[in-house]
Amino acid sequence: YEVSVESPEFKFCSAHFTAYPGFREKLHGHNYTVSVQLAGRLNSDGYVLDFGDLKRVLREECKSLHERVLLPTQSDVVKVLETGQQLSVTCEDGSNFSFPAGDCLLLPLAHTTAEEFASYFWGRLAER
């Protein structure tokens, strides 16, 4: 069986930039919407999984990303240094950013792309 879970409440707005050797986007933002498709066997209770639990986790994950600057921690061209309550970000192209640490979320990604966000979400769902 395959089911999709979508809701207007599974949204977040965040800022990011993507960087590769020799290329860096300008810092910009997006409005993201998360949906999940699951496939599996029916449990004895007639469900593939408990949708209440899934929806709770999706709401929590979206809330943690909402109104944050999303920064990769596994990038080969972006370095993040935490000094007190401030994050200093240095890019291969020589650009530097400074953000209040509370405005950011460090993600275990190489790039802050929609595809890597999808992988991140799937990993977070699987953990919980």
Short mmCIF file of C-alpha atoms in Angstrom, two decimals:
data_model
loop_
_atom_site.label_atom_id
_atom_site.label_comp_id
_atom_site.label_asym_id
_atom_site.label_seq_id
_atom_site.Cartn_x
_atom_site.Cartn_y
_atom_site.Cartn_z
CA TYR A 1 0.00 0.00 0.00
CA GLU A 2 1.14 3.52 -0.70
CA VAL A 3 -0.05 6.65 1.07
CA SER A 4 0.75 10.36 0.80
CA VAL A 5 0.74 12.80 3.69
CA GLU A 6 0.38 16.48 2.83
CA SER A 7 -0.92 19.44 4.77
CA PRO A 8 -0.67 23.23 4.63
CA GLU A 9 0.89 23.04 8.11
CA PHE A 10 3.97 21.19 6.78
CA LYS A 11 5.68 24.35 5.55
CA PHE A 12 8.70 26.39 6.50
CA CYS A 13 10.45 29.53 5.26
CA SER A 14 14.24 29.59 5.36
CA ALA A 15 17.28 31.33 3.92
CA HIS A 16 20.22 29.51 2.37
CA PHE A 17 22.81 29.55 -0.36
CA THR A 18 24.35 26.71 -2.30
CA ALA A 19 28.10 26.65 -2.93
CA TYR A 20 30.34 24.44 -5.03
CA PRO A 21 33.99 24.86 -6.04
CA GLY A 22 34.07 28.04 -8.13
CA PHE A 23 30.39 28.92 -7.57
CA ARG A 24 28.26 30.41 -4.79
CA GLU A 25 24.66 31.56 -4.95
CA LYS A 26 23.63 34.75 -3.23
CA LEU A 27 21.96 34.31 0.13
CA HIS A 28 18.24 34.02 -0.56
CA GLY A 29 15.09 32.45 0.84
CA HIS A 30 12.35 30.01 -0.09
CA ASN A 31 8.96 28.92 1.13
CA TYR A 32 9.15 25.13 1.36
CA THR A 33 6.32 22.60 1.53
CA VAL A 34 6.96 19.08 2.80
CA SER A 35 5.01 16.04 1.69
CA VAL A 36 5.74 12.40 2.42
CA GLN A 37 4.92 9.30 0.39
CA LEU A 38 5.17 5.97 2.16
CA ALA A 39 4.78 2.43 0.97
CA GLY A 40 4.42 -0.60 3.18
CA ARG A 41 2.27 -3.43 4.36
CA LEU A 42 -0.84 -2.87 6.38
CA ASN A 43 -0.45 -3.42 10.10
CA SER A 44 -2.98 -5.50 11.99
CA ASP A 45 -4.84 -2.27 12.77
CA GLY A 46 -5.27 -1.51 9.04
CA TYR A 47 -2.65 1.26 8.86
CA VAL A 48 0.73 1.48 7.16
CA LEU A 49 1.81 3.61 10.15
CA ASP A 50 0.36 5.93 12.78
CA PHE A 51 -0.36 9.14 10.88
CA GLY A 52 -0.79 11.09 14.11
CA ASP A 53 2.84 10.35 15.01
CA LEU A 54 4.04 11.16 11.50
CA LYS A 55 2.17 14.48 11.42
CA ARG A 56 3.53 15.45 14.85
CA VAL A 57 7.11 14.76 13.73
CA LEU A 58 6.62 16.67 10.46
CA ARG A 59 5.24 19.69 12.34
CA GLU A 60 8.20 19.61 14.76
CA GLU A 61 10.77 19.31 11.97
CA CYS A 62 9.21 22.14 9.95
CA LYS A 63 9.13 24.33 13.06
CA SER A 64 12.86 23.71 13.69
CA LEU A 65 13.69 24.91 10.14
CA HIS A 66 11.25 27.84 10.02
CA GLU A 67 12.76 31.35 9.79
CA ARG A 68 16.33 30.06 10.01
CA VAL A 69 19.44 30.43 7.91
CA LEU A 70 20.25 26.85 6.91
CA LEU A 71 23.97 26.11 6.83
CA PRO A 72 25.75 22.92 5.72
CA THR A 73 28.33 21.35 8.05
CA GLN A 74 29.76 18.87 5.52
CA SER A 75 30.61 21.27 2.70
CA ASP A 76 34.06 21.31 1.15
CA VAL A 77 33.71 25.04 0.29
CA VAL A 78 31.73 26.48 3.25
CA LYS A 79 33.27 26.64 6.72
CA VAL A 80 31.25 27.52 9.81
CA LEU A 81 32.89 28.65 13.05
CA GLU A 82 30.88 29.22 16.22
CA THR A 83 32.16 31.96 18.51
CA GLY A 84 29.92 32.50 21.49
CA GLN A 85 26.48 33.39 20.20
CA GLN A 86 27.72 34.17 16.69
CA LEU A 87 28.37 32.01 13.62
CA SER A 88 31.07 33.06 11.17
CA VAL A 89 30.68 31.57 7.71
CA THR A 90 33.55 31.65 5.22
CA CYS A 91 33.17 30.52 1.63
CA GLU A 92 35.79 29.38 -0.85
CA ASP A 93 35.16 32.49 -2.98
CA GLY A 94 36.29 34.72 -0.08
CA SER A 95 32.85 35.86 1.01
CA ASN A 96 32.10 36.00 4.73
CA PHE A 97 28.86 36.08 6.66
CA SER A 98 28.18 36.60 10.35
CA PHE A 99 24.88 35.46 11.85
CA PRO A 100 23.42 35.22 15.33
CA ALA A 101 23.70 31.51 16.16
CA GLY A 102 20.05 31.42 17.23
CA ASP A 103 18.98 32.50 13.74
CA CYS A 104 20.73 29.54 12.10
CA LEU A 105 20.43 25.80 11.91
CA LEU A 106 23.51 23.72 11.15
CA LEU A 107 22.58 20.74 9.01
CA PRO A 108 24.68 17.62 8.37
CA LEU A 109 24.64 18.24 4.61
CA ALA A 110 27.20 19.04 1.93
CA HIS A 111 24.78 21.40 0.15
CA THR A 112 21.57 23.11 1.18
CA THR A 113 19.57 21.92 -1.83
CA ALA A 114 15.97 20.72 -1.95
CA GLU A 115 17.24 17.21 -2.72
CA GLU A 116 19.49 17.14 0.34
CA PHE A 117 16.67 18.61 2.46
CA ALA A 118 14.51 15.67 1.33
CA SER A 119 17.24 13.24 2.38
CA TYR A 120 17.61 15.08 5.71
CA PHE A 121 13.85 14.90 6.37
CA TRP A 122 13.75 11.20 5.54
CA GLY A 123 16.63 10.54 7.94
CA ARG A 124 14.96 12.54 10.70
CA LEU A 125 11.68 10.66 10.18
CA ALA A 126 13.47 7.31 10.23
CA GLU A 127 15.21 8.23 13.52
CA ARG A 128 11.93 9.00 15.21
#
